[in-house]
PDB file of C-alpha atoms in Angstrom:
ATOM      1  CA  MET F  13       7.692  11.750   2.495  1.00  0.00           C
ATOM      2  CA  LYS F  14       4.218  10.388   2.979  1.00  0.00           C
ATOM      3  CA  LEU F  15       1.113  10.336   0.817  1.00  0.00           C
ATOM      4  CA  ILE F  16      -1.989  11.451   2.693  1.00  0.00           C
ATOM      5  CA  CYS F  17      -5.160  10.483   0.870  1.00  0.00           C
ATOM      6  CA  ILE F  18      -8.667  11.833   1.354  1.00  0.00           C
ATOM      7  CA  GLY F  19     -11.663   9.645   0.642  1.00  0.00           C
ATOM      8  CA  ARG F  20     -15.279  10.609  -0.020  1.00  0.00           C
ATOM      9  CA  ASN F  21     -14.676  14.282  -0.802  1.00  0.00           C
ATOM     10  CA  TYR F  22     -17.064  14.506  -3.774  1.00  0.00           C
ATOM     11  CA  THR F  23     -20.790  13.845  -3.309  1.00  0.00           C
ATOM     12  CA  GLU F  24     -21.369  12.125  -6.657  1.00  0.00           C
ATOM     13  CA  HIS F  25     -18.496   9.679  -6.041  1.00  0.00           C
ATOM     14  CA  ILE F  26     -19.939   8.849  -2.614  1.00  0.00           C
ATOM     15  CA  LYS F  27     -23.228   8.029  -4.344  1.00  0.00           C
ATOM     16  CA  GLU F  28     -21.689   5.878  -7.069  1.00  0.00           C
ATOM     17  CA  LEU F  29     -19.962   3.645  -4.496  1.00  0.00           C
ATOM     18  CA  GLN F  30     -23.036   3.703  -2.246  1.00  0.00           C
ATOM     19  CA  ASN F  31     -21.029   4.981   0.710  1.00  0.00           C
ATOM     20  CA  GLU F  32     -22.267   7.055   3.617  1.00  0.00           C
ATOM     21  CA  LYS F  33     -21.511  10.781   3.467  1.00  0.00           C
ATOM     22  CA  PRO F  34     -18.870  11.438   6.162  1.00  0.00           C
ATOM     23  CA  THR F  35     -19.091  14.107   8.835  1.00  0.00           C
ATOM     24  CA  ASP F  36     -15.281  14.517   8.763  1.00  0.00           C
ATOM     25  CA  PRO F  37     -12.708  13.873   6.021  1.00  0.00           C
ATOM     26  CA  VAL F  38     -11.818  10.200   5.562  1.00  0.00           C
ATOM     27  CA  ILE F  39      -8.027   9.761   5.702  1.00  0.00           C
ATOM     28  CA  PHE F  40      -5.739   6.913   4.716  1.00  0.00           C
ATOM     29  CA  LEU F  41      -2.029   6.764   3.913  1.00  0.00           C
ATOM     30  CA  LYS F  42       0.124   5.341   1.143  1.00  0.00           C
ATOM     31  CA  PRO F  43       3.859   4.718   1.579  1.00  0.00           C
ATOM     32  CA  ASP F  44       6.365   6.269  -0.808  1.00  0.00           C
ATOM     33  CA  THR F  45       6.834   2.804  -2.337  1.00  0.00           C
ATOM     34  CA  ALA F  46       3.326   3.191  -3.802  1.00  0.00           C
ATOM     35  CA  ILE F  47       4.568   5.913  -6.172  1.00  0.00           C
ATOM     36  CA  LEU F  48       4.659   4.762  -9.781  1.00  0.00           C
ATOM     37  CA  LEU F  49       8.117   5.519 -11.132  1.00  0.00           C
ATOM     38  CA  LYS F  50       8.353   8.110 -13.905  1.00  0.00           C
ATOM     39  CA  LYS F  51       7.905   6.768 -17.450  1.00  0.00           C
ATOM     40  CA  GLN F  52       6.979   3.329 -16.116  1.00  0.00           C
ATOM     41  CA  PRO F  53       3.704   1.554 -16.975  1.00  0.00           C
ATOM     42  CA  PHE F  54       1.217   0.548 -14.325  1.00  0.00           C
ATOM     43  CA  PHE F  55       1.137  -3.231 -13.921  1.00  0.00           C
ATOM     44  CA  ILE F  56      -2.180  -4.689 -12.778  1.00  0.00           C
ATOM     45  CA  PRO F  57      -1.288  -6.698  -9.651  1.00  0.00           C
ATOM     46  CA  ASP F  58      -1.905 -10.428  -9.659  1.00  0.00           C
ATOM     47  CA  PHE F  59      -3.975 -10.236  -6.461  1.00  0.00           C
ATOM     48  CA  SER F  60      -6.809  -8.245  -8.051  1.00  0.00           C
ATOM     49  CA  ASP F  61      -9.220  -8.661 -10.968  1.00  0.00           C
ATOM     50  CA  ASP F  62     -10.840  -5.261 -10.506  1.00  0.00           C
ATOM     51  CA  VAL F  63      -8.366  -2.375 -10.254  1.00  0.00           C
ATOM     52  CA  HIS F  64      -9.992   1.066 -10.596  1.00  0.00           C
ATOM     53  CA  TYR F  65      -8.555   4.442 -11.586  1.00  0.00           C
ATOM     54  CA  GLU F  66      -9.381   7.473  -9.414  1.00  0.00           C
ATOM     55  CA  VAL F  67      -8.043  10.811 -10.680  1.00  0.00           C
ATOM     56  CA  GLU F  68      -7.252  13.334  -7.933  1.00  0.00           C
ATOM     57  CA  VAL F  69      -5.907  16.845  -7.465  1.00  0.00           C
ATOM     58  CA  LEU F  70      -2.635  16.782  -5.505  1.00  0.00           C
ATOM     59  CA  VAL F  71      -1.028  19.286  -3.156  1.00  0.00           C
ATOM     60  CA  LYS F  72       2.697  19.267  -2.333  1.00  0.00           C
ATOM     61  CA  ILE F  73       3.606  20.510   1.161  1.00  0.00           C
ATOM     62  CA  ASN F  74       6.559  22.932   1.232  1.00  0.00           C
ATOM     63  CA  ARG F  75       7.174  23.480   4.963  1.00  0.00           C
ATOM     64  CA  VAL F  76       6.828  21.661   8.260  1.00  0.00           C
ATOM     65  CA  GLY F  77       3.573  22.267  10.096  1.00  0.00           C
ATOM     66  CA  LYS F  78       1.336  20.959  12.873  1.00  0.00           C
ATOM     67  CA  HIS F  79      -2.097  22.243  13.986  1.00  0.00           C
ATOM     68  CA  ILE F  80      -2.237  24.591  11.002  1.00  0.00           C
ATOM     69  CA  ASP F  81      -5.103  27.093  11.053  1.00  0.00           C
ATOM     70  CA  LYS F  82      -7.072  27.243   7.796  1.00  0.00           C
ATOM     71  CA  LYS F  83      -6.269  30.935   7.344  1.00  0.00           C
ATOM     72  CA  PHE F  84      -2.544  30.107   7.262  1.00  0.00           C
ATOM     73  CA  ALA F  85      -2.818  26.870   5.252  1.00  0.00           C
ATOM     74  CA  HIS F  86      -2.105  28.587   1.916  1.00  0.00           C
ATOM     75  CA  LYS F  87       1.458  29.248   3.113  1.00  0.00           C
ATOM     76  CA  TYR F  88       2.194  25.512   3.272  1.00  0.00           C
ATOM     77  CA  TYR F  89       2.021  24.773  -0.457  1.00  0.00           C
ATOM     78  CA  ASN F  90       3.035  26.403  -3.713  1.00  0.00           C
ATOM     79  CA  GLU F  91       2.344  23.589  -6.159  1.00  0.00           C
ATOM     80  CA  ILE F  92      -0.770  21.813  -7.393  1.00  0.00           C
ATOM     81  CA  GLY F  93      -0.655  18.554  -9.324  1.00  0.00           C
ATOM     82  CA  LEU F  94      -2.772  15.686 -10.590  1.00  0.00           C
ATOM     83  CA  GLY F  95      -2.477  11.957 -10.036  1.00  0.00           C
ATOM     84  CA  ILE F  96      -4.242   8.630  -9.780  1.00  0.00           C
ATOM     85  CA  ASP F  97      -5.156   6.688  -6.672  1.00  0.00           C
ATOM     86  CA  PHE F  98      -5.314   3.136  -8.024  1.00  0.00           C
ATOM     87  CA  THR F  99      -7.626   0.908  -6.004  1.00  0.00           C
ATOM     88  CA  ALA F 100      -8.007  -2.863  -5.989  1.00  0.00           C
ATOM     89  CA  ARG F 101     -11.772  -2.588  -5.609  1.00  0.00           C
ATOM     90  CA  ASP F 102     -12.435  -6.297  -5.143  1.00  0.00           C
ATOM     91  CA  LEU F 103      -9.852  -6.563  -2.372  1.00  0.00           C
ATOM     92  CA  GLN F 104     -11.075  -3.342  -0.782  1.00  0.00           C
ATOM     93  CA  SER F 105     -14.675  -4.611  -0.726  1.00  0.00           C
ATOM     94  CA  THR F 106     -13.610  -7.880   0.907  1.00  0.00           C
ATOM     95  CA  LEU F 107     -11.590  -6.086   3.594  1.00  0.00           C
ATOM     96  CA  LYS F 108     -14.327  -3.506   4.279  1.00  0.00           C
ATOM     97  CA  ALA F 109     -16.928  -6.275   4.647  1.00  0.00           C
ATOM     98  CA  LYS F 110     -14.786  -7.816   7.391  1.00  0.00           C
ATOM     99  CA  GLY F 111     -14.243  -4.472   9.099  1.00  0.00           C
ATOM    100  CA  LEU F 112     -10.528  -4.629   8.342  1.00  0.00           C
ATOM    101  CA  PRO F 113      -8.167  -1.846   7.208  1.00  0.00           C
ATOM    102  CA  TRP F 114      -7.929  -1.638   3.422  1.00  0.00           C
ATOM    103  CA  GLU F 115      -4.371  -0.385   2.859  1.00  0.00           C
ATOM    104  CA  LYS F 116      -3.606  -3.547   0.872  1.00  0.00           C
ATOM    105  CA  ALA F 117      -6.135  -2.361  -1.707  1.00  0.00           C
ATOM    106  CA  LYS F 118      -4.834   1.213  -1.852  1.00  0.00           C
ATOM    107  CA  ALA F 119      -1.160   1.267  -0.860  1.00  0.00           C
ATOM    108  CA  PHE F 120       0.397  -1.466  -2.979  1.00  0.00           C
ATOM    109  CA  ASP F 121       3.454  -0.790  -5.160  1.00  0.00           C
ATOM    110  CA  GLY F 122       2.616   1.473  -8.107  1.00  0.00           C
ATOM    111  CA  ALA F 123      -0.791   2.481  -6.733  1.00  0.00           C
ATOM    112  CA  ALA F 124      -0.021   6.226  -6.706  1.00  0.00           C
ATOM    113  CA  VAL F 125       0.550   8.183  -9.904  1.00  0.00           C
ATOM    114  CA  ILE F 126       2.049  11.644  -9.410  1.00  0.00           C
ATOM    115  CA  GLY F 127       2.161  13.855 -12.493  1.00  0.00           C
ATOM    116  CA  LYS F 128       3.979  17.122 -13.041  1.00  0.00           C
ATOM    117  CA  TRP F 129       3.457  20.140 -10.795  1.00  0.00           C
ATOM    118  CA  LEU F 130       2.022  23.595 -11.503  1.00  0.00           C
ATOM    119  CA  ASP F 131       2.672  26.774  -9.550  1.00  0.00           C
ATOM    120  CA  LYS F 132      -0.640  27.450  -7.808  1.00  0.00           C
ATOM    121  CA  ASN F 133      -0.491  31.036  -9.070  1.00  0.00           C
ATOM    122  CA  GLU F 134      -0.969  29.719 -12.612  1.00  0.00           C
ATOM    123  CA  LEU F 135      -4.529  28.840 -11.594  1.00  0.00           C
ATOM    124  CA  ALA F 136      -7.035  31.670 -11.303  1.00  0.00           C
ATOM    125  CA  ASP F 137      -8.734  30.003  -8.323  1.00  0.00           C
ATOM    126  CA  ILE F 138      -7.531  26.766  -6.726  1.00  0.00           C
ATOM    127  CA  ASN F 139     -11.049  26.245  -5.380  1.00  0.00           C
ATOM    128  CA  ASP F 140     -12.622  26.428  -8.831  1.00  0.00           C
ATOM    129  CA  PHE F 141     -10.754  24.714 -11.663  1.00  0.00           C
ATOM    130  CA  GLN F 142     -11.529  21.803 -13.973  1.00  0.00           C
ATOM    131  CA  PHE F 143      -9.619  18.539 -14.079  1.00  0.00           C
ATOM    132  CA  SER F 144     -10.248  15.349 -16.004  1.00  0.00           C
ATOM    133  CA  LEU F 145      -9.068  11.864 -16.868  1.00  0.00           C
ATOM    134  CA  LYS F 146      -9.061  10.356 -20.334  1.00  0.00           C
ATOM    135  CA  LYS F 147      -9.036   6.599 -20.843  1.00  0.00           C
ATOM    136  CA  ASN F 148      -8.080   5.731 -24.414  1.00  0.00           C
ATOM    137  CA  GLU F 149      -9.044   9.267 -25.543  1.00  0.00           C
ATOM    138  CA  ASP F 150     -12.492   9.134 -23.905  1.00  0.00           C
ATOM    139  CA  ILE F 151     -13.138  11.394 -20.907  1.00  0.00           C
ATOM    140  CA  VAL F 152     -14.145   9.109 -18.032  1.00  0.00           C
ATOM    141  CA  GLN F 153     -13.806  11.529 -15.102  1.00  0.00           C
ATOM    142  CA  ASN F 154     -14.484  15.250 -15.132  1.00  0.00           C
ATOM    143  CA  GLY F 155     -14.283  17.211 -11.878  1.00  0.00           C
ATOM    144  CA  ASN F 156     -14.050  20.699 -10.470  1.00  0.00           C
ATOM    145  CA  THR F 157     -12.431  21.616  -7.170  1.00  0.00           C
ATOM    146  CA  SER F 158     -15.475  23.756  -6.367  1.00  0.00           C
ATOM    147  CA  HIS F 159     -17.332  20.468  -5.761  1.00  0.00           C
ATOM    148  CA  MET F 160     -15.036  19.335  -2.940  1.00  0.00           C
ATOM    149  CA  LEU F 161     -16.828  18.849   0.365  1.00  0.00           C
ATOM    150  CA  TRP F 162     -13.627  20.052   2.067  1.00  0.00           C
ATOM    151  CA  LYS F 163     -11.436  22.501   0.166  1.00  0.00           C
ATOM    152  CA  ILE F 164      -7.628  22.286   0.093  1.00  0.00           C
ATOM    153  CA  ASP F 165      -6.987  24.684   2.970  1.00  0.00           C
ATOM    154  CA  GLU F 166      -9.626  22.944   5.102  1.00  0.00           C
ATOM    155  CA  LEU F 167      -7.974  19.585   4.420  1.00  0.00           C
ATOM    156  CA  ILE F 168      -4.574  20.912   5.483  1.00  0.00           C
ATOM    157  CA  GLU F 169      -6.078  22.236   8.701  1.00  0.00           C
ATOM    158  CA  TYR F 170      -7.795  18.919   9.429  1.00  0.00           C
ATOM    159  CA  VAL F 171      -4.935  16.595   8.465  1.00  0.00           C
ATOM    160  CA  SER F 172      -2.386  18.595  10.470  1.00  0.00           C
ATOM    161  CA  LYS F 173      -4.339  17.936  13.675  1.00  0.00           C
ATOM    162  CA  TYR F 174      -3.280  14.301  13.417  1.00  0.00           C
ATOM    163  CA  PHE F 175      -0.091  14.249  11.344  1.00  0.00           C
ATOM    164  CA  THR F 176       2.842  16.616  11.264  1.00  0.00           C
ATOM    165  CA  LEU F 177       3.144  17.757   7.663  1.00  0.00           C
ATOM    166  CA  LYS F 178       6.679  17.712   6.308  1.00  0.00           C
ATOM    167  CA  ILE F 179       8.373  19.110   3.214  1.00  0.00           C
ATOM    168  CA  GLY F 180       7.581  16.907   0.214  1.00  0.00           C
ATOM    169  CA  ASP F 181       4.465  15.301   1.656  1.00  0.00           C
ATOM    170  CA  VAL F 182       1.664  14.993  -0.896  1.00  0.00           C
ATOM    171  CA  ILE F 183      -2.058  15.222  -0.201  1.00  0.00           C
ATOM    172  CA  PHE F 184      -4.428  13.380  -2.553  1.00  0.00           C
ATOM    173  CA  THR F 185      -7.642  15.405  -2.219  1.00  0.00           C
ATOM    174  CA  GLY F 186     -10.281  12.886  -3.337  1.00  0.00           C
ATOM    175  CA  THR F 187     -11.859  11.788  -6.601  1.00  0.00           C
ATOM    176  CA  PRO F 188     -15.024  12.821  -8.466  1.00  0.00           C
ATOM    177  CA  ALA F 189     -17.534  10.379  -9.942  1.00  0.00           C
ATOM    178  CA  GLY F 190     -16.687   8.196 -12.923  1.00  0.00           C
ATOM    179  CA  VAL F 191     -14.194   5.726 -11.472  1.00  0.00           C
ATOM    180  CA  GLY F 192     -13.843   2.473 -13.344  1.00  0.00           C
ATOM    181  CA  LYS F 193     -11.828  -0.625 -14.134  1.00  0.00           C
ATOM    182  CA  VAL F 194      -8.527  -0.603 -15.986  1.00  0.00           C
ATOM    183  CA  PHE F 195      -7.451  -3.200 -18.519  1.00  0.00           C
ATOM    184  CA  ALA F 196      -4.143  -4.117 -20.077  1.00  0.00           C
ATOM    185  CA  ASN F 197      -3.142  -1.727 -22.887  1.00  0.00           C
ATOM    186  CA  ASP F 198      -5.307   1.117 -21.572  1.00  0.00           C
ATOM    187  CA  ARG F 199      -3.796   4.581 -21.818  1.00  0.00           C
ATOM    188  CA  LEU F 200      -4.669   7.028 -19.054  1.00  0.00           C
ATOM    189  CA  ALA F 201      -4.009  10.764 -19.340  1.00  0.00           C
ATOM    190  CA  GLY F 202      -4.843  13.410 -16.747  1.00  0.00           C
ATOM    191  CA  PHE F 203      -5.518  17.093 -17.353  1.00  0.00           C
ATOM    192  CA  ILE F 204      -5.845  20.282 -15.321  1.00  0.00           C
ATOM    193  CA  GLU F 205      -7.977  22.510 -17.507  1.00  0.00           C
ATOM    194  CA  LYS F 206      -6.442  21.715 -20.946  1.00  0.00           C
ATOM    195  CA  GLU F 207      -2.897  20.988 -19.795  1.00  0.00           C
ATOM    196  CA  GLU F 208      -1.768  17.356 -19.732  1.00  0.00           C
ATOM    197  CA  MET F 209      -0.326  16.497 -16.313  1.00  0.00           C
ATOM    198  CA  PHE F 210       0.499  12.813 -16.842  1.00  0.00           C
ATOM    199  CA  SER F 211       0.117   9.972 -19.305  1.00  0.00           C
ATOM    200  CA  ILE F 212       0.615   6.300 -18.476  1.00  0.00           C
ATOM    201  CA  THR F 213      -0.059   2.909 -19.994  1.00  0.00           C
ATOM    202  CA  VAL F 214      -1.488  -0.148 -18.251  1.00  0.00           C
ATOM    203  CA  LYS F 215       0.093  -3.578 -18.535  1.00  0.00           C
TER     204      LYS F 215
END
């Protein structure tokens, strides 16, 4: 499996990081070794002093596809989830300033949290539902899929132009505003509407 991540898909997050609004989806990949193992804490890596949480809606691909038309994209997933794209922001900034790829800041071991999965039919509208992240019981990120620049089916169409999608692949669809630094002993919990999708501790 592969983790296909979308950057800059929410306008307010683009503003908070002072990035340029893209004309096409920004794509990067994480290996399966980036997945944080179930019931394990997230350990802040020793190569970063500024690791940020980024809560994201996830989509699990359920069939093989290439050059998928948007009108057929809904057939390629049944489950929606929630996760975290951990980012070593200091390392990312250094790499970006040099014009270098920034996978080291995004794809390190444990940098991808994948929570439980919901049948998409449990959601009234996949293009209009609330999701949030609590840090130590305080809501730090609050998003709605209606605010995506590119909706889920559009992302599947776009991504499949470049990468064959395979069963079990996961798409991270981008993060809303409110990203911030994690510290040891933080507790992070993610929600779709009012349902808890994951809960992890930081070490």
